[in-house]
Short mmCIF file of C-alpha atoms (C1' of nucleotides) and ligand atoms in Angstrom, two decimals:
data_model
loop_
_atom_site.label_atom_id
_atom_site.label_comp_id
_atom_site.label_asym_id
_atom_site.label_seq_id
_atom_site.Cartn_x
_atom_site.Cartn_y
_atom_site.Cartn_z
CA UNK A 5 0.00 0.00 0.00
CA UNK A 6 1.18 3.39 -1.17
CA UNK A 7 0.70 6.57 0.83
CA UNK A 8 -2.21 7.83 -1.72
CA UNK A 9 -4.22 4.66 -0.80
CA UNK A 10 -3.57 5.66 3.37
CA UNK A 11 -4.28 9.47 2.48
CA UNK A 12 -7.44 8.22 0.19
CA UNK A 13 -8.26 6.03 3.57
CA UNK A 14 -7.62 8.74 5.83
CA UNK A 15 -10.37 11.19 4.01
CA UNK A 16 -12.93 8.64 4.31
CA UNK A 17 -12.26 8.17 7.68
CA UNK A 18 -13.19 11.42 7.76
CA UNK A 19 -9.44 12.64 9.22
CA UNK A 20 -8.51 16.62 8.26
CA UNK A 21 -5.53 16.14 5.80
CA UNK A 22 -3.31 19.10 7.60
CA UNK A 23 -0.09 19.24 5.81
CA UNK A 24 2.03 18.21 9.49
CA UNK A 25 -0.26 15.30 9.29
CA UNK A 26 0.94 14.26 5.94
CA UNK A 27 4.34 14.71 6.43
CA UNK A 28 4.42 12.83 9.66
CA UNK A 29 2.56 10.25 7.74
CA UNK A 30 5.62 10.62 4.96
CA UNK A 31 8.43 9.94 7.76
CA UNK A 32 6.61 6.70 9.23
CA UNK A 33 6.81 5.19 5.10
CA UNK A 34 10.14 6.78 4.73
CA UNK A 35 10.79 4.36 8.31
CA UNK A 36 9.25 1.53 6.16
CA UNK A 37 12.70 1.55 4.16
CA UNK A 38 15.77 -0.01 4.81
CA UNK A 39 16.22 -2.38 8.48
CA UNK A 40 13.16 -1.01 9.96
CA UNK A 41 13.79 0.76 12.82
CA UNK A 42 10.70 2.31 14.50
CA UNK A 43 10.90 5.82 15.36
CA UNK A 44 10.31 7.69 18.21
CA UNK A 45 8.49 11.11 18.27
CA UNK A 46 11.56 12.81 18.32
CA UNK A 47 13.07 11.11 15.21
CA UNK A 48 9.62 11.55 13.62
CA UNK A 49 10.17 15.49 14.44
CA UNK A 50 13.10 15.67 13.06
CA UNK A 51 12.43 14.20 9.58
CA UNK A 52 9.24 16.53 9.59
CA UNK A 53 10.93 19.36 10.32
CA UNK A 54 13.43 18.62 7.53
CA UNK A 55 10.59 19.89 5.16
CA UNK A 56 8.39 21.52 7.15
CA UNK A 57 10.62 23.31 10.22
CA UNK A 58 7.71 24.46 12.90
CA UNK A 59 6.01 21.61 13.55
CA UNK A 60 5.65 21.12 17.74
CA UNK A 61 6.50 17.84 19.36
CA UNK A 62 2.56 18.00 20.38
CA UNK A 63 1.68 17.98 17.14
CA UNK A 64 3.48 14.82 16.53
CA UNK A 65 2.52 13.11 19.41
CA UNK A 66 -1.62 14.02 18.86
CA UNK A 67 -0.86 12.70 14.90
CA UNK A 68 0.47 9.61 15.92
CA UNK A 69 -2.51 9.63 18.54
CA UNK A 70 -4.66 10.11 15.69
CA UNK A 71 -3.29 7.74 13.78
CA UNK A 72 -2.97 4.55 16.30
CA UNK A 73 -6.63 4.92 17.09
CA UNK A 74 -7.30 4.52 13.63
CA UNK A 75 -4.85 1.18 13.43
CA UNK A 76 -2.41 2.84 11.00
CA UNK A 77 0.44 3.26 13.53
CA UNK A 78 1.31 0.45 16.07
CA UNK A 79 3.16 1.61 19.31
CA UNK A 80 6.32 -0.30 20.57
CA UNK A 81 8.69 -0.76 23.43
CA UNK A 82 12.38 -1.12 23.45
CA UNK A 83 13.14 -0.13 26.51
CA UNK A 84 14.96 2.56 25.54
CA UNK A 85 13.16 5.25 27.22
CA UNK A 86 10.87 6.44 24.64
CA UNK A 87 8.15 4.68 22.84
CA UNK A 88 8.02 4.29 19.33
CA UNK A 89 6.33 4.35 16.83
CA UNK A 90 5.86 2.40 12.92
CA UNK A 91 2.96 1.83 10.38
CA UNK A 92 0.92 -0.98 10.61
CA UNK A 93 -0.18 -1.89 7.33
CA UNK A 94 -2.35 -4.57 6.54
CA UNK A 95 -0.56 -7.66 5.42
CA UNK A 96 2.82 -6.57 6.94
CA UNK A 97 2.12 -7.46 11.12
CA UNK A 98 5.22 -8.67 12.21
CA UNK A 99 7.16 -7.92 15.70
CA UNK A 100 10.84 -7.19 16.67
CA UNK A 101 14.05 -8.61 18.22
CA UNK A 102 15.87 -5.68 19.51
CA UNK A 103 19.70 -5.17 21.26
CA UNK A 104 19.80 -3.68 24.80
CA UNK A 105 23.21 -2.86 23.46
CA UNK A 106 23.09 -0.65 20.65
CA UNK A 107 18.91 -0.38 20.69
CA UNK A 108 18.82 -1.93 16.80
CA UNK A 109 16.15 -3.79 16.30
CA UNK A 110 15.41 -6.74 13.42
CA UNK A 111 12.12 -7.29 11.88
CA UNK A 112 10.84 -10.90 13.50
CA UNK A 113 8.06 -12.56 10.88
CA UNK A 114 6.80 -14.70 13.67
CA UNK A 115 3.40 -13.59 15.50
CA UNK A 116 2.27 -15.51 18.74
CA UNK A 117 -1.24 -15.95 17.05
CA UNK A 118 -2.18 -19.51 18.64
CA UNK A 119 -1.78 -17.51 22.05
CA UNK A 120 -3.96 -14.68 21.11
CA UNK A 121 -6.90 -17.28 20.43
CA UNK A 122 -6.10 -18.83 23.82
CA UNK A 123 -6.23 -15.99 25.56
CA UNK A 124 -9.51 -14.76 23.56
CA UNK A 125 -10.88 -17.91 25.16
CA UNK A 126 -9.30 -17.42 28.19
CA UNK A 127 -11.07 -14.04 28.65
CA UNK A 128 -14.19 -13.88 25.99
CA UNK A 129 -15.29 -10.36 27.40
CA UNK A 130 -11.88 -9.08 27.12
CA UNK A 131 -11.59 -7.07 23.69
CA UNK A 132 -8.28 -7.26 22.63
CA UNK A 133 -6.96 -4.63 20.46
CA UNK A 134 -3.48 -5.08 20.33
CA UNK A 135 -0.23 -7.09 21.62
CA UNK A 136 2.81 -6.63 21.54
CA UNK A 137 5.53 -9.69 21.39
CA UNK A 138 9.34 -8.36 21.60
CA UNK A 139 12.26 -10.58 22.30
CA UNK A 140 15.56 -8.71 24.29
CA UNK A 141 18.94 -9.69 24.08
CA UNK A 142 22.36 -8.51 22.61
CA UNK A 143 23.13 -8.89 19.09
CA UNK A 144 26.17 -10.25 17.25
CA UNK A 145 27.92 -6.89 16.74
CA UNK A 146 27.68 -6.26 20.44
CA UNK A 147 28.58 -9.61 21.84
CA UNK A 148 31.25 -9.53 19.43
CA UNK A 149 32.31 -5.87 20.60
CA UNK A 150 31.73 -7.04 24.47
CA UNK A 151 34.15 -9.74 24.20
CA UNK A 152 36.82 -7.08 22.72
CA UNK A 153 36.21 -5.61 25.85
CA UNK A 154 36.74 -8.45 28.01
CA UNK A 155 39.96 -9.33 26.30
CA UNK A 156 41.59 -5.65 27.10
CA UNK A 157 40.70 -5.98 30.25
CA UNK A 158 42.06 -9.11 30.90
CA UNK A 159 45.45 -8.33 28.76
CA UNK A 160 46.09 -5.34 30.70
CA UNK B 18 10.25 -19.96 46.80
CA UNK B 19 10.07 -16.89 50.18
CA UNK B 20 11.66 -13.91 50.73
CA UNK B 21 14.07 -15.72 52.99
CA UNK B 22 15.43 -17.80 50.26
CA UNK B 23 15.89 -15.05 48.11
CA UNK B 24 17.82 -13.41 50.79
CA UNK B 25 20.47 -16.37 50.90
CA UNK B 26 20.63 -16.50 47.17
CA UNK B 27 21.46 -12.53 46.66
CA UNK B 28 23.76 -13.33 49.82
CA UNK B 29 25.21 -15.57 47.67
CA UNK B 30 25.17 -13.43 44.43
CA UNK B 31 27.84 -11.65 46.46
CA UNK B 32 25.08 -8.85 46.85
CA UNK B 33 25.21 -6.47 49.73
CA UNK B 34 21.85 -6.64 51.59
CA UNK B 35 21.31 -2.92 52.66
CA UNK B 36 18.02 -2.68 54.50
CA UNK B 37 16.48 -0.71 51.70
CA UNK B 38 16.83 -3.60 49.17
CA UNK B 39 15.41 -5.98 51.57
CA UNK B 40 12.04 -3.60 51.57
CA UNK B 41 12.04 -3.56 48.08
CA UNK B 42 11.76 -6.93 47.67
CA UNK B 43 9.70 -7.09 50.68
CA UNK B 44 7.54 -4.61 48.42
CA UNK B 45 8.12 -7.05 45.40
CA UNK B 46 6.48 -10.06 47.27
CA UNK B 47 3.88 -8.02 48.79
CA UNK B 48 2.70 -7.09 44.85
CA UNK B 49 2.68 -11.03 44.15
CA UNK B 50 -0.53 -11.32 46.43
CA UNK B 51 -3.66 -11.05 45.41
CA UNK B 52 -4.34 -9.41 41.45
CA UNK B 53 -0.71 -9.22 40.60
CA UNK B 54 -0.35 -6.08 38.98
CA UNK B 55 3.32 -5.13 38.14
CA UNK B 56 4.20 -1.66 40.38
CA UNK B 57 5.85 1.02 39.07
CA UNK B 58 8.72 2.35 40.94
CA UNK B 59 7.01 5.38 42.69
CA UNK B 60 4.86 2.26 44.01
CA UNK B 61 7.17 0.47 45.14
CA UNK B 62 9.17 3.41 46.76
CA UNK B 63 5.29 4.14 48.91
CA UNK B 64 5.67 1.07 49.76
CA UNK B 65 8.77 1.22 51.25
CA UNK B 66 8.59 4.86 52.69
CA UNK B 67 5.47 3.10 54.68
CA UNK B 68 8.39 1.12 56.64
CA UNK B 69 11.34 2.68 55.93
CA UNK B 70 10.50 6.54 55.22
CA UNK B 71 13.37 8.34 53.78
CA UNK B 72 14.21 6.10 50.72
CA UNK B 73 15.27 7.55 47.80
CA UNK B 74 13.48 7.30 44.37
CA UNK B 75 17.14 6.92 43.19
CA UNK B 76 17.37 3.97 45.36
CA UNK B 77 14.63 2.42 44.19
CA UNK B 78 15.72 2.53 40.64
CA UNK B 79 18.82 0.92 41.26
CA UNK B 80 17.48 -1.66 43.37
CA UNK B 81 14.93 -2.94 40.67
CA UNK B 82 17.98 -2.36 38.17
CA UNK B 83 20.25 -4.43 40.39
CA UNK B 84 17.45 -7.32 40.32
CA UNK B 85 16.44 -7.04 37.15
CA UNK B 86 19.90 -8.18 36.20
CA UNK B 87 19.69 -10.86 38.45
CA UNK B 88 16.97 -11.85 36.90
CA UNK B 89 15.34 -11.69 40.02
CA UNK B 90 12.71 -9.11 38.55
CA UNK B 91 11.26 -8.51 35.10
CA UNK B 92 10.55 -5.24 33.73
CA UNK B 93 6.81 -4.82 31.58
CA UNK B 94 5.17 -2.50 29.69
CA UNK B 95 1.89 -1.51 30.21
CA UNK B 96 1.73 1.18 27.63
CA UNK B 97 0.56 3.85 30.84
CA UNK B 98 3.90 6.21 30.60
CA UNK B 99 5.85 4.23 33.33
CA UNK B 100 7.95 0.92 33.70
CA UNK B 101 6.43 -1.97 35.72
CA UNK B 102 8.56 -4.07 37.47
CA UNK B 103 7.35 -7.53 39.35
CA UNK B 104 9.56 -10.59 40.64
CA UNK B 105 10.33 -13.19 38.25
CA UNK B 106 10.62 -15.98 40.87
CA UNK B 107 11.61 -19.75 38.89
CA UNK B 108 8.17 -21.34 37.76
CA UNK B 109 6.06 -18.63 37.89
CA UNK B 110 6.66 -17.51 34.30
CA UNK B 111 3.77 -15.58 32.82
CA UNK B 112 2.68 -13.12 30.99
CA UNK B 113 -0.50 -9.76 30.81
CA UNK B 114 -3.45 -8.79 29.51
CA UNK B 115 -3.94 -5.27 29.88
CA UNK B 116 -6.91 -3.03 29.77
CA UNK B 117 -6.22 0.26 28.07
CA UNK B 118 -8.70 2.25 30.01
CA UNK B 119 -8.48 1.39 33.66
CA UNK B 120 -4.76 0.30 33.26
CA UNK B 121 -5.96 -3.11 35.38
CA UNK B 122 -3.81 -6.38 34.78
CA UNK B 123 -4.31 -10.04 34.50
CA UNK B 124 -1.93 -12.61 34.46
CA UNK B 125 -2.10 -14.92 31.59
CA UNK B 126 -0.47 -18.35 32.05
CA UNK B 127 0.41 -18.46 28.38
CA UNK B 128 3.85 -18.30 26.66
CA UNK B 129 4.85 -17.84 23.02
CA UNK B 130 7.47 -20.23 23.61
CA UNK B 131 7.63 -21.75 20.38
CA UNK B 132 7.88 -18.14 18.40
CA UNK B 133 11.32 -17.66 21.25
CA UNK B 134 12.47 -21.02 19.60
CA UNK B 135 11.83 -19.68 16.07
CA UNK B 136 13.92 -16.91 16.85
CA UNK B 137 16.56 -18.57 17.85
CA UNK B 138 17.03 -20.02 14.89
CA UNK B 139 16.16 -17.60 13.14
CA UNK B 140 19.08 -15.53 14.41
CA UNK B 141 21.38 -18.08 16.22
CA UNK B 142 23.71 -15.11 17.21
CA UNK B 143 21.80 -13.06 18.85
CA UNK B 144 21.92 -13.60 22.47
CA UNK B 145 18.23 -13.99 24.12
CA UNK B 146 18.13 -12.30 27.26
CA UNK B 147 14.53 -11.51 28.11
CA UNK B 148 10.87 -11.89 25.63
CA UNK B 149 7.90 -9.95 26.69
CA UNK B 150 4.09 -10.64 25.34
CA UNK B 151 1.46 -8.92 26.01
CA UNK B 152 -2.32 -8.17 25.19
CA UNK B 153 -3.71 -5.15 25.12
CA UNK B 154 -7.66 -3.99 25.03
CA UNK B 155 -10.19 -3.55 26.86
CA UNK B 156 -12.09 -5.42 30.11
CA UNK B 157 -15.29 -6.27 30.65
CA UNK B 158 -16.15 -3.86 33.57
CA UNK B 159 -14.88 -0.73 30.98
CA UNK B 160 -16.48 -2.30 28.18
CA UNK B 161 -19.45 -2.51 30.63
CA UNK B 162 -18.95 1.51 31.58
CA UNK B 163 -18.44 2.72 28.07
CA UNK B 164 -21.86 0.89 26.92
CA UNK B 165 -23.20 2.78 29.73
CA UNK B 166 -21.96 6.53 28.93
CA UNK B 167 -22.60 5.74 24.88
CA UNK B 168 -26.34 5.14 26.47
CA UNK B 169 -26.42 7.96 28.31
CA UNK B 170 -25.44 10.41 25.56
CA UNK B 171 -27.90 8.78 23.18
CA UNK B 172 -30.93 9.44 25.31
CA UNK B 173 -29.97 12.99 26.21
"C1'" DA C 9 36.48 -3.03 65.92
"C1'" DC C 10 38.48 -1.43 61.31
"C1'" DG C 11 38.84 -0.15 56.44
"C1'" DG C 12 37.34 0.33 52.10
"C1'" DA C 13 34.46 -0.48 48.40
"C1'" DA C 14 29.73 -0.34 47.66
"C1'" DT C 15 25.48 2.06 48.66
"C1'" DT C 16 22.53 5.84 49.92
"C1'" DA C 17 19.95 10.52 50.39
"C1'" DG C 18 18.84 14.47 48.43
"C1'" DG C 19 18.72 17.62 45.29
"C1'" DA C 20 19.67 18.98 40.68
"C1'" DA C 21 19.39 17.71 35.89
"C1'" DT C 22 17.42 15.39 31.88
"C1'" DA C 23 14.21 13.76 28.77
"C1'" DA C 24 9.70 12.31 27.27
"C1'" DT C 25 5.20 13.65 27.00
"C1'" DT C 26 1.18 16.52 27.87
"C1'" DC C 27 -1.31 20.77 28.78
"C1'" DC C 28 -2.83 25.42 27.68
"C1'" DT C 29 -4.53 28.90 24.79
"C1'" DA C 30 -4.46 32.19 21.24
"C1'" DT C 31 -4.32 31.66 16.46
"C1'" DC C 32 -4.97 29.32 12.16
"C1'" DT C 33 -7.06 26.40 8.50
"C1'" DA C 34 -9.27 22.37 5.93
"C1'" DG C 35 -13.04 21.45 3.79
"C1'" DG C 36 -18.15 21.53 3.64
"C1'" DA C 37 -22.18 24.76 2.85
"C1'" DG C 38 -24.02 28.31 0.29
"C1'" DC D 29 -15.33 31.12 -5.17
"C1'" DT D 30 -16.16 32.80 -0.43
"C1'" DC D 31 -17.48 32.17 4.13
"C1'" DC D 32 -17.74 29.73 8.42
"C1'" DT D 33 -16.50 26.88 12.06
"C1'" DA D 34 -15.13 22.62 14.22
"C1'" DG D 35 -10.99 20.87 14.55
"C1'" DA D 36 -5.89 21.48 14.34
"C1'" DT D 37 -1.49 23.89 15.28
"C1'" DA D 38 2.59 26.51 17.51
"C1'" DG D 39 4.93 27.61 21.25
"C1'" DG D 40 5.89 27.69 25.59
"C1'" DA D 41 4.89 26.17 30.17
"C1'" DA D 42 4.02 22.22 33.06
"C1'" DT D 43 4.28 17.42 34.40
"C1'" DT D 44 6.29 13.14 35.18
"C1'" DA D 45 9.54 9.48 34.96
"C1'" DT D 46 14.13 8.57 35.41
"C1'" DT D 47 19.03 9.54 35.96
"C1'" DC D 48 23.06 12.06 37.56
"C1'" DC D 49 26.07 13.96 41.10
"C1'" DT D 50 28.39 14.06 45.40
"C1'" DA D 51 29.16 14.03 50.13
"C1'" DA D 52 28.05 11.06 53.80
"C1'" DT D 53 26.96 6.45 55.37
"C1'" DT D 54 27.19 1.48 55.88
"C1'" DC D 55 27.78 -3.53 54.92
"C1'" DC D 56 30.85 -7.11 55.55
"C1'" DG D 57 35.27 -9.50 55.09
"C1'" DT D 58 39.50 -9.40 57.74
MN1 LIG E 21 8.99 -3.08 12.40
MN1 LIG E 22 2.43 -10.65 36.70
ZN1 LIG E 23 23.41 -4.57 19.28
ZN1 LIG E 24 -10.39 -2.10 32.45
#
DNA sequence: ACGGAATTAGGAATAATTCCTATCTAGGAG
DNA sequence: CTCCTAGATAGGAATTATTCCTAATTCCGT
């Protein structure tokens, strides 16, 4: 999906198509490229403000608002300090393996789905909305890097 | 496992046991009664300051830092602008499903162990540390509450 | 009991996120 | 096309979570 089809969505949905929404909209699908790294608000503000300096950090947080109630944007954790944020378009539903290292995170195409349905009949008035499935841990560069470490130390 | 165990394993961990930390964790098992819900660390420091008035946030941070690389506590997200933290005593592995609106917990006794295998090979470099899964949505008793204002407004 | 490395209190600093309000504007009605 | 207004924005202040700093304290092995 291209961002005409989201911006054709978003006018149905009846959403005001304010030029800070459309560029924050621009910086999630220019996130889309390369190794996927969700962005925080901050990052987000900063690509925005690349083409269109101004734009407040509230505005950027009330877009992305905007757009995770409508299921465009999905929020995650890295437990970085900051939440981020990446588009959630249909077909693409995936979750992440991320480095408390170096924060760099790797597309995972694996989704818990056989839990969900437990849990939907574990709870049938619950309404689920959303889950998140993340797996922690340190990634080859930085074990590799940590070990460097060690061995200085040790030589010393 | 009791607090006293956990005592002579941190003992053993080589870790100093300041009476602060022991209230923490005292605070720790306290939140495994009842509904479990994860505390944040302002909770936790209430908690403490109840018995021990004059701890430091600061302290408190550390503390569940100290654990959490124990692995003595885990660290969740609950999407409602703080960390959680709750012990992560052997056996009781688990994971939450979390209502948006009141912020309320439950524990679900299902694990996306299989996806964690996946990933492992998958990426058989990276170093697995820690997963987290969780549901988000809404409970019945909001669901319940929102039917009842969405009422309300239609008959005014 | 002593010494020293580890730990703490407290206050300042940082960083993420939200609030407030005067001003602006997208997009429908005429 | 112009007008109108509900909804959106900028900018700065406020809030909140978390970390940093440093002098003073304390656990625990000897
Ligand atoms: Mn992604
Ligand atoms: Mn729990
Ligand atoms: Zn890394
Ligand atoms: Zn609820």
């Amino acid at each position: 999906m291209l961002l005409q089809d989201v911006l054709k969505e978003l006018r149905k949905a009846g959403i005001r198509l304010t030029p800070q929404r459309q560029e924050v909209l621009q910086a999630l699908f220019d996130g889309l490229q390369g190794e996927c790294q969700p962005q925080s608000a901050e990052e987000i503000l900063q690509v925005v403000r690349k083409r269109y300096p101004g734009v407040s950090p509230d505005t950027v947080y009330r877009t992305l608002g905007t757009f995770k109630k409508l299921g465009l944007v999905r929020e995650v954790n890295f437990r970085d300090g900051c939440r981020r944020f990446e588009l959630a378009l249909q077909g693409g539903h995936h979750h992440h393996l991320v480095c408390l290292r170096c924060g760099r995170s790797r597309e995972l195409p694996f989704c818990p789905a056989d839990c969900l349905v437990r849990v939907q009949e574990y709870c049938p008035d619950f309404e689920i909305e959303d889950h998140a499935f993340t797996v922690f841990g340190y990634c080859p560069k930085c074990r590799e890097e940590s070990r460097d470490v060690f061995r200085e130390t040790v030589e010393v």
